[in-house]
Coordinates of C-alpha atoms and ligand atoms in Angstrom, one line a residue:
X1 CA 4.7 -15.2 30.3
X2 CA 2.5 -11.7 29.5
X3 CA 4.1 -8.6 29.1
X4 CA 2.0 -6.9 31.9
X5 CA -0.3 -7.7 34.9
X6 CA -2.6 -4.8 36.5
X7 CA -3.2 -6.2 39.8
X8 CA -5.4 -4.5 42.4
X9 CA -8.1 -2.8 40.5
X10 CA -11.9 -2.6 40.7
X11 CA -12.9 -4.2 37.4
X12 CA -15.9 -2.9 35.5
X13 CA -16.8 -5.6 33.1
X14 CA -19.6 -6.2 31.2
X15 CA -20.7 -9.5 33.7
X16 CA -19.8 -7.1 36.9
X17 CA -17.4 -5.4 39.1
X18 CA -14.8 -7.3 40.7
X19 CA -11.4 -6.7 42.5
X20 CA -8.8 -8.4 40.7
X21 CA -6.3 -8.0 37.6
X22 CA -5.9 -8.2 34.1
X23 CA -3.5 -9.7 32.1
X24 CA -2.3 -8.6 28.8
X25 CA 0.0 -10.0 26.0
X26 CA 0.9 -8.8 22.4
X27 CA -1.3 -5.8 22.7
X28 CA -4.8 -8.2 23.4
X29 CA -6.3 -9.0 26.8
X30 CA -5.0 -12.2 27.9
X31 CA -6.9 -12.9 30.6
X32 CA -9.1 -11.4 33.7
X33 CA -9.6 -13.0 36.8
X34 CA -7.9 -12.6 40.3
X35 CA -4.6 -11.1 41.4
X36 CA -3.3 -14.8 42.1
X37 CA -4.3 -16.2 39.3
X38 CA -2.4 -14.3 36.9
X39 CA 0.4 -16.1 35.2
X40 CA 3.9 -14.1 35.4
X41 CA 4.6 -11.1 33.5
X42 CA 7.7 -9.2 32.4
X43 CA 5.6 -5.5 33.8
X44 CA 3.5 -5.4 37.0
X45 CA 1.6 -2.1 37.8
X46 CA -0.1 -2.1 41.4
X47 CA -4.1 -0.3 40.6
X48 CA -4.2 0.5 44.7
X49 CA -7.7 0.3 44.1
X50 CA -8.9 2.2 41.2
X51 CA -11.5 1.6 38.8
X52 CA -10.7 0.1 35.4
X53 CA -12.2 0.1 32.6
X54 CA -12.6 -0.4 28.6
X55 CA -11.0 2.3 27.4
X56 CA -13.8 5.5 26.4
X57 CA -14.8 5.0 22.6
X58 CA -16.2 8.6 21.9
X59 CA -18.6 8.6 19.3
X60 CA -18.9 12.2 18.0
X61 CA -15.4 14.2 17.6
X62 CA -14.7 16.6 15.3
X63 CA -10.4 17.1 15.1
X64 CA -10.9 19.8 11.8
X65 CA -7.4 18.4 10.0
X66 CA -6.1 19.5 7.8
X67 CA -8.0 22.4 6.6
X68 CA -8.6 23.0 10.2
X69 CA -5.1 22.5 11.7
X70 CA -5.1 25.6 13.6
X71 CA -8.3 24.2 15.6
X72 CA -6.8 20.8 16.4
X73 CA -4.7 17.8 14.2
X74 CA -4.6 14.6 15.1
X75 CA -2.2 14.9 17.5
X76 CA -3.2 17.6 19.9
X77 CA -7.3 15.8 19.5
X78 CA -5.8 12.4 20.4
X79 CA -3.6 13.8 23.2
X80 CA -7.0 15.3 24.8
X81 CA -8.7 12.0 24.0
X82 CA -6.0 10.0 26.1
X83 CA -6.0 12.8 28.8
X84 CA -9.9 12.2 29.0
X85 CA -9.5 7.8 29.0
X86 CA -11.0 7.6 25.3
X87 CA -8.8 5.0 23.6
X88 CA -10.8 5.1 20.2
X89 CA -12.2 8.2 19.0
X90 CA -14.9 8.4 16.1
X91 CA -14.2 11.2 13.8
X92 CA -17.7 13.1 12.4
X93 CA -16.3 15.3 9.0
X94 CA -16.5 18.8 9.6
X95 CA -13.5 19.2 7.9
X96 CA -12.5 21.6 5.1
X97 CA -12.3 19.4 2.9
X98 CA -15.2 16.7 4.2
X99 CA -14.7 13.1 3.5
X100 CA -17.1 12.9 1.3
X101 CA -14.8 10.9 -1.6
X102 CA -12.4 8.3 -1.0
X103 CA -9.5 10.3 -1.8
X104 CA -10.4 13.1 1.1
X105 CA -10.8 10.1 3.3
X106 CA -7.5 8.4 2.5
X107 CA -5.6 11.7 3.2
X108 CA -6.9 12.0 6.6
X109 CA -6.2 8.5 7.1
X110 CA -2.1 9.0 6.4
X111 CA -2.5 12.3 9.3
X112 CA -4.0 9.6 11.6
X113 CA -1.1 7.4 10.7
X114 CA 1.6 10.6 11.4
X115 CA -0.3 12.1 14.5
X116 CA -2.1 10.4 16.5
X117 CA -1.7 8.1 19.7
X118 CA -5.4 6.8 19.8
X119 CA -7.0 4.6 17.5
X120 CA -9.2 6.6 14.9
X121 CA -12.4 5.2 12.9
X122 CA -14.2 8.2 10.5
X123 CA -17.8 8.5 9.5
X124 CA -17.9 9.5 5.9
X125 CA -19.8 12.6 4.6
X126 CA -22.9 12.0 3.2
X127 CA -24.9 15.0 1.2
X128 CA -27.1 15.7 -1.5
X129 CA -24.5 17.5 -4.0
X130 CA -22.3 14.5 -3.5
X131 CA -24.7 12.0 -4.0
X132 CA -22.2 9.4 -6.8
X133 CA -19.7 9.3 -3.5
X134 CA -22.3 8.0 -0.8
X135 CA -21.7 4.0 -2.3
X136 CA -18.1 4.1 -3.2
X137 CA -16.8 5.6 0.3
X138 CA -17.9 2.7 1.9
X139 CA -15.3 0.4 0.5
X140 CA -12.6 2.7 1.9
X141 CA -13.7 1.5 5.3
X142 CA -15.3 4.5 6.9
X143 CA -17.7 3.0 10.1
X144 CA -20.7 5.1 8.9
X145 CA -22.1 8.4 7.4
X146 CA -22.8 11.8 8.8
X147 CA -25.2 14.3 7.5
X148 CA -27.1 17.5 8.3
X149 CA -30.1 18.6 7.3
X150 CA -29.9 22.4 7.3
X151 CA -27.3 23.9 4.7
X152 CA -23.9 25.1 5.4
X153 CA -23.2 27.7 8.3
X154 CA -22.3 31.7 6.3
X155 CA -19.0 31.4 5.8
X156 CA -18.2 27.8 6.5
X157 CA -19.5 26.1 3.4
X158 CA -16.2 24.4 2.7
X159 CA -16.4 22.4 5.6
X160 CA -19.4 21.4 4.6
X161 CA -19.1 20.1 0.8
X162 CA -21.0 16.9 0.7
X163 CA -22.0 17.2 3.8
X164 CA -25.6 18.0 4.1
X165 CA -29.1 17.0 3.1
X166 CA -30.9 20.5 2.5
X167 CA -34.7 19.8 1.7
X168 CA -36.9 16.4 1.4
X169 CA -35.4 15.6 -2.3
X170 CA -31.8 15.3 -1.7
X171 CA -32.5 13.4 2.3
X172 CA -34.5 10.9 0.1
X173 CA -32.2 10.4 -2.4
X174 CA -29.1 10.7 0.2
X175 CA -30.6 7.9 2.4
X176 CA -31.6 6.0 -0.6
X177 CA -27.6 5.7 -1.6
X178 CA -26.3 5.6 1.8
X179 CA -29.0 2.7 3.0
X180 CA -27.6 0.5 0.4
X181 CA -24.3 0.0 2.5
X182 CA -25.8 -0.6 5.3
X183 CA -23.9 1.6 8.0
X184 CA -25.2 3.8 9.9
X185 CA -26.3 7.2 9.4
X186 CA -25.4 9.7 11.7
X187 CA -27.8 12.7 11.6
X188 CA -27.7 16.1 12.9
X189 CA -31.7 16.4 13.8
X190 CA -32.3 20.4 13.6
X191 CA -35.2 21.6 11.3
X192 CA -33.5 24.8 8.7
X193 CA -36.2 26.1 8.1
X194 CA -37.7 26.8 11.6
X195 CA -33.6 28.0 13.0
X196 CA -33.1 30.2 9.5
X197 CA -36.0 31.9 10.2
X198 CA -35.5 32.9 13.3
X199 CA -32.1 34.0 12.8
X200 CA -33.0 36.2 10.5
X201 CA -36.0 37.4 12.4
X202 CA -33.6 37.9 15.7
X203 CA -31.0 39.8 13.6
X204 CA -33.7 42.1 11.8
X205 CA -34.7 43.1 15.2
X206 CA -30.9 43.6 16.7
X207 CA -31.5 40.6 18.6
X208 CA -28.2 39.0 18.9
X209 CA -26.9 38.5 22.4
X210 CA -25.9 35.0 23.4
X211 CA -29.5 33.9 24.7
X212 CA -30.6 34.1 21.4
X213 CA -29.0 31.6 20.1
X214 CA -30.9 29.2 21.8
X215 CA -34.3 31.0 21.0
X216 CA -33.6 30.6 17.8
X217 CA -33.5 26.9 17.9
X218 CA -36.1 25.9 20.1
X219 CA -37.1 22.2 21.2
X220 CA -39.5 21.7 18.6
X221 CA -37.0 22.4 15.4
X222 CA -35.0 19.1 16.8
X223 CA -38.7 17.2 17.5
X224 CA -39.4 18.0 13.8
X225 CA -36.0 17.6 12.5
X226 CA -35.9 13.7 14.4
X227 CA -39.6 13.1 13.1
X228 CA -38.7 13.3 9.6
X229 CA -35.3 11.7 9.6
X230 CA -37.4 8.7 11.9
X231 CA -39.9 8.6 8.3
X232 CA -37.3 8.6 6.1
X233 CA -35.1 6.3 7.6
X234 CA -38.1 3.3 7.6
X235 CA -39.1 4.3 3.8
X236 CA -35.0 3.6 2.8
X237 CA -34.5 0.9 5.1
X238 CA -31.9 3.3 6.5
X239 CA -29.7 2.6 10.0
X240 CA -30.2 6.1 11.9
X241 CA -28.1 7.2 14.5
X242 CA -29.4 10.2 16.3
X243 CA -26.0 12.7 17.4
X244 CA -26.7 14.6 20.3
X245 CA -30.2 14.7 20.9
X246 CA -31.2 17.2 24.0
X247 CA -34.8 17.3 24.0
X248 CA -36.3 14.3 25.7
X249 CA -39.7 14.6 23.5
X250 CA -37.5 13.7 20.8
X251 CA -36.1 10.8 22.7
X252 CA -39.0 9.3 23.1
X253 CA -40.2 9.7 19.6
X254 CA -37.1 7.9 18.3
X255 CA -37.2 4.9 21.2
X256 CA -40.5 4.4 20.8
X257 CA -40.2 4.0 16.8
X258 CA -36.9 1.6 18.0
X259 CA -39.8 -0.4 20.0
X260 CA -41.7 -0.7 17.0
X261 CA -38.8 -2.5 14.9
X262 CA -36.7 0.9 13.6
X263 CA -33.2 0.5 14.0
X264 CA -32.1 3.5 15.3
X265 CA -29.9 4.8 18.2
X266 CA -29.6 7.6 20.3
X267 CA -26.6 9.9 21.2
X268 CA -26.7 12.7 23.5
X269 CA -23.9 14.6 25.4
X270 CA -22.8 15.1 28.7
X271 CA -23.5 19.4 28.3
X272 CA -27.4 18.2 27.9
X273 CA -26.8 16.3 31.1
X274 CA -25.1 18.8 32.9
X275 CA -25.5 22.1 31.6
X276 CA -28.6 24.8 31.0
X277 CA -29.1 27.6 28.8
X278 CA -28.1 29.8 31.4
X279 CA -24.7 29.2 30.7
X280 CA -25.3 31.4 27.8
X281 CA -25.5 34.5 29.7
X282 CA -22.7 33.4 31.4
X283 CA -20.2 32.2 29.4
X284 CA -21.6 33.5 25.9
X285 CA -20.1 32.1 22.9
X286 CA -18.6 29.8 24.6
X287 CA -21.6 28.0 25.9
X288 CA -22.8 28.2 22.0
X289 CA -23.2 24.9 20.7
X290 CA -26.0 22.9 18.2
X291 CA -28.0 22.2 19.3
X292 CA -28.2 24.7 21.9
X293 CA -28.4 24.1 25.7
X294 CA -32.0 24.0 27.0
X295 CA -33.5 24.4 30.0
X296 CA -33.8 22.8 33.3
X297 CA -37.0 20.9 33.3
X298 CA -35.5 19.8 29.8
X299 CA -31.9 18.2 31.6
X300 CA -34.3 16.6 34.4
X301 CA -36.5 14.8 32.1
X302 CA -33.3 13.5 29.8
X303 CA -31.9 12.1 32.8
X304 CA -35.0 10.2 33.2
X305 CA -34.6 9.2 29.4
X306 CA -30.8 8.0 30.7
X307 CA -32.2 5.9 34.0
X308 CA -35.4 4.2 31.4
X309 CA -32.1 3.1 29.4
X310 CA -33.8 5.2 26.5
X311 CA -30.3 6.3 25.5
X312 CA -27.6 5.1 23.5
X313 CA -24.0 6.3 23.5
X314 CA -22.9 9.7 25.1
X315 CA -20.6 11.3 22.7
X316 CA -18.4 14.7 23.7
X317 CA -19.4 16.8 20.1
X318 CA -15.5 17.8 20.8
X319 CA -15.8 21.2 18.8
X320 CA -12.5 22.9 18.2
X321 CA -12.3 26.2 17.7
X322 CA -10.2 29.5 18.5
X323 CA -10.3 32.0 20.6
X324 CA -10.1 34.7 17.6
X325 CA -13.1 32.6 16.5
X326 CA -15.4 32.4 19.3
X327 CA -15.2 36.2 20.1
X328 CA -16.6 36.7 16.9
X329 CA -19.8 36.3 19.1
X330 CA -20.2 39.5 20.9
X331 CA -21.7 41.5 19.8
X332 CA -23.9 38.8 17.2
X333 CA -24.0 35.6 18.8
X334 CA -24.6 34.3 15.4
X335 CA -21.7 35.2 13.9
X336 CA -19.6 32.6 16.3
X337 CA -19.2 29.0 15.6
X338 CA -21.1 26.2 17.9
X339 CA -19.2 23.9 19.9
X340 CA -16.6 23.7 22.8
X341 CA -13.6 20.8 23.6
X342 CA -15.2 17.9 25.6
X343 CA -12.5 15.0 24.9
X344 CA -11.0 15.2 28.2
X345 CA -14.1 15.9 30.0
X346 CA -16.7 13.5 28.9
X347 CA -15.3 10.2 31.3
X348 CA -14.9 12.6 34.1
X349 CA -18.6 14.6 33.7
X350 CA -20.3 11.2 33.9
X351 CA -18.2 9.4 36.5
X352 CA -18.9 12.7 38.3
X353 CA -22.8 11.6 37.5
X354 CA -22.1 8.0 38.5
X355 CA -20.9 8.9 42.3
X356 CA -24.3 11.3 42.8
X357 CA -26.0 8.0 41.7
X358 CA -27.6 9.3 39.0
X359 CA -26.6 6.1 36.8
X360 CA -24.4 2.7 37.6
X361 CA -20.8 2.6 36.5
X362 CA -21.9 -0.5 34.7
X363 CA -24.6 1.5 32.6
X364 CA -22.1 4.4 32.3
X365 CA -19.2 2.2 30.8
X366 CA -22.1 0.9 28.2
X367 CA -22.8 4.3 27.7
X368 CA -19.2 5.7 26.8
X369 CA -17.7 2.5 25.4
X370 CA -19.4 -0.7 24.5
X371 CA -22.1 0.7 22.9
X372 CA -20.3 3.3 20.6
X373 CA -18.7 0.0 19.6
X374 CA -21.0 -1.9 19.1
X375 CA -22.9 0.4 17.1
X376 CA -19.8 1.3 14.6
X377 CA -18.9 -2.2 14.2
X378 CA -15.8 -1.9 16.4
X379 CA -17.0 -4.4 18.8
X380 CA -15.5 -6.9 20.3
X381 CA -12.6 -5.1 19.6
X382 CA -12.9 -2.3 21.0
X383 CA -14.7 -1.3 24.2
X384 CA -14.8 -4.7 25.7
X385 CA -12.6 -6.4 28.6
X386 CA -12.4 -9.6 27.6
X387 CA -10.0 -12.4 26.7
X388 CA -8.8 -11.7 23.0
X389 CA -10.0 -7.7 22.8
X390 CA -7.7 -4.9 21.9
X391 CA -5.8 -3.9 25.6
X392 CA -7.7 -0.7 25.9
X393 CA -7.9 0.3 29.3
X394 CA -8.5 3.4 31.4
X395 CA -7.9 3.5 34.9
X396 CA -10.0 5.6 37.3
X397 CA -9.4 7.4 40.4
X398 CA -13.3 7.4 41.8
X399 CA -12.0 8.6 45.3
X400 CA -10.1 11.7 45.2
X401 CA -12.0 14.9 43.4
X402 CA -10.0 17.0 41.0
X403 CA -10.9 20.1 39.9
X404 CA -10.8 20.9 36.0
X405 CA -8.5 23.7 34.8
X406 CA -8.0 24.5 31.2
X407 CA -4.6 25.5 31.3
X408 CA -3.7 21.7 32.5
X409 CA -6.0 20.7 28.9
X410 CA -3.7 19.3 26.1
X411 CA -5.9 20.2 23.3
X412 CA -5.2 23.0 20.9
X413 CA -8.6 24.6 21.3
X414 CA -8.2 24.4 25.5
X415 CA -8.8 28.5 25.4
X416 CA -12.5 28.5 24.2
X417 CA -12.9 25.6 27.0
X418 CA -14.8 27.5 29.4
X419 CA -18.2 26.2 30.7
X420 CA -16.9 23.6 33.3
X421 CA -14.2 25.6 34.2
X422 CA -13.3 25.0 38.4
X423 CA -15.7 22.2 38.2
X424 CA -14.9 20.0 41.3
X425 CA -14.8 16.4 39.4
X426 CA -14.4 12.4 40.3
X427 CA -12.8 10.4 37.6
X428 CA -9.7 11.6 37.1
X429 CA -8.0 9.8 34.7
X430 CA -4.8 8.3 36.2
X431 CA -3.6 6.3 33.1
X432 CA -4.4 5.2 29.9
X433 CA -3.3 2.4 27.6
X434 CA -4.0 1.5 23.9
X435 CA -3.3 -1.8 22.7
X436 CA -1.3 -2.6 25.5
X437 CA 0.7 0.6 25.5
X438 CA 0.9 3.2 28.3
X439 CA -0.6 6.3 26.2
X440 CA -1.1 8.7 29.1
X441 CA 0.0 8.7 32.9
X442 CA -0.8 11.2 35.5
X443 CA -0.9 14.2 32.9
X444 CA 1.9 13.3 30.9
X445 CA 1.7 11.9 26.9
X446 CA 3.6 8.9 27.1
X447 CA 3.3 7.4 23.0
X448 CA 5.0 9.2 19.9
X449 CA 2.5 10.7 17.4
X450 CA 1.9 7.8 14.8
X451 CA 1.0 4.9 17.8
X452 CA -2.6 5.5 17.2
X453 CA -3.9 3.3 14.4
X454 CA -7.2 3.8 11.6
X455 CA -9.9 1.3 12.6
X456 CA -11.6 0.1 10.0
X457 CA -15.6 -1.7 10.6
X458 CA -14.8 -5.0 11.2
Ligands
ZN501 ZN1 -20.7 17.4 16.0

């Protein structure tokens, strides 16, 4: 006897698609095969159909607890991950404090244990003023570090204590400390000294409408930023995990240094996929994010970066903030912070992708799940349908298009979520379980804050 049987669905799996069911006991897969070989079970749900699969593991999410609360917790970020069929969310410190120390670390770990109804890993902070706390966070169980290598944003520095790799002494030194663990080092690839430049230039010159903020941090400030994180991740010996790359020139640089032995992975997001620079004109602050949108030609050729299976993980750089805070951008575009919610988006966006055939749902499900997982050491725990992985399962409705509307979002920061606004979408997330557990149905929150459990590297 099982405690529930999803019969009916169209099963993405890592071996292939197939119309059958899946049984689950004690919160772990029990088994998969067809809907009359399934032994009995005390819960049937009928999947008329729909797609499942692993539940989303979303690589790069920023939830800004506790010194951040008013942007998102843990329980309004893990609500817009179920709502958007992520089951396991990776949390990048921009937080005020950072984890940088084990203490900072353990505190957010207690809110993940009150709040939220996903499971939660954390990348540590990694940064040159910090540099006695890169070794000793990694016994506290973080998956990995993030870094940046520009300094902290005027007026947010306290989000970013430990947090950043300024100049070529403290990124040696920093990769040096954190290499010795072995984890992975998340980077922010954006060159400082090419984007503060030109901020300053742009504001001398009462240049400061939204377009600017994506002259100010053209392609070739990432293409530098990845070439000198590629160098000094072989001279440490260092893991390097490139967060939202969106120039494919730097893609290319960092897979073909992967082909020559480098371990290092790629992340980009589906807003490089999906979305131009235009969108900066239109939607102004709101459309602000690092790095910035590009151009056309730019989105074409990282799609052809996607199909050569040049890229890694697609992560939703879910970036909180209010309204208050985002307005802040007319009339300097600078003065606003970068990012916009993509939680509940992300599966959707790329489904969306997956029905105009740009990529397989195999390759997508890779893309959103089982690699993230693999690459935090989460795997074959999470992001996996197979016999003995954690019951982590989105279902899909692949036929019916839904249009997206950000007063139906459940995440606190749904009013700066503007740039897909009246999209017409595929994907629709019909329900999600965690560990077994019904999380999400149909637009309703179905778990008590607290149901979502820290995930440590295994
Ligand atoms: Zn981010």
């Amino acid at each position: 006897m099982v405690d529930l049987v999803i019969k009916n669905a169209n099963i993405v799996s890592e071996y292939g698609i197939f119309q059958g069911a899946i049984a689950i006991k004690d919160g772990k897969i029990a088994a998969l095969g067809r809907d009359d070989s399934m032994p009995p079970a005390t819960e049937t749900i009928e999947a008329n159909g729909h797609y499942l699969l692993p539940g989303g593991v979303d690589p790069h999410v920023h939830i800004r607890y506790p010194g951040g609360a008013h942007r998102e917790d843990f329980t309004t970020g893990t609500w817009a991950a179920a709502a958007g069929g992520a089951t396991t969310i990776i949390e990048h410190p921009i937080s005020s404090p950072p984890q940088y120390s084990t203490d900072i670390l353990l505190n957010r770990v207690n809110a993940v244990k009150e709040q939220a109804i996903v499971d939660v890993a954390f990348l540590g902070a990694a940064g040159g003023e910090k540099l006695d706390h890169i070794r000793p966070i990694a016994e506290s169980g973080i998956v990995g570090y993030k870094t940046f290598l520009h300094a902290a944003p005027e007026g947010r520095e306290k989000e970013f204590i430990g947090l950043t790799m300024k100049d070529n002494y403290e990124l040696f030194k920093g990769f040096q400390e954190a290499a010795k663990t072995g984890l992975p080092i998340a980077a922010h690839a954006e060159d400082n000294d090419v984007v503060s430049g030109l901020i300053a230039e742009f504001r001398a010159e009462g240049k400061t409408t939204p377009i600017y903020h994506a002259r100010s941090r053209p392609a070739v400030a990432e293409v530098l930023a990845v070439e000198r994180l590629l160098r000094m991740a072989r001279e440490t010996d260092a893991e390097l995990y490139l967060v939202h790359i969106s120039v494919p020139e730097a893609v290319r640089l960092a897979a073909e240094a992967r082909r020559k032995g480098q371990r290092v992975f790629i992340e980009t997001c589906p807003h490089y996929l999906l979305l131009t620079e235009a969108e900066l004109e239109k939607h102004g602050p709101y459309a602000k994010c690092n790095p910035p949108l590009r151009t056309s030609e730019e989105i074409e050729a990282m799609w052809e970066c996607v199909a050569e299976g040049l890229i890694d993980t697609i992560g939703s750089d879910h970036g909180p903030f209010t309204i208050e805070e985002k307005e802040k951008g007319y009339p300097d575009i600078f003065a606003a912070p970068a990012g916009f919610p993509g939680l509940e988006v992300r599966l959707p966006l790329m489904l969306t992708a997956v029905k105009e055939n740009k990529l397989s749902i195999q390759r997508a499900v890779e893309l959103l799940s089982t690699n993230p997982s693999k690459i935090f050491g989460l795997y074959p725990r999470k992001g996996a349908l197979r016999v003995g992985s954690d019951a982590d399962i989105v279902l899909v409705d692949m036929e019916t298009p839904f249009t997206v509307d950000q007063n139906m979002m459940l995440g606190k920061s749904k009013g700066i979520a503007k740039v897909y606004e009246g999209w017409e979408l595929y994907g629709r997330v019909v329900k999600t379980i965690v560990r077994g557990k019904t999380v999400y149905c149909d637009g309703r929150i179905m778990a008590d804050p607290g149901y979502g459990e820290w995930l440590r590297r295994d």
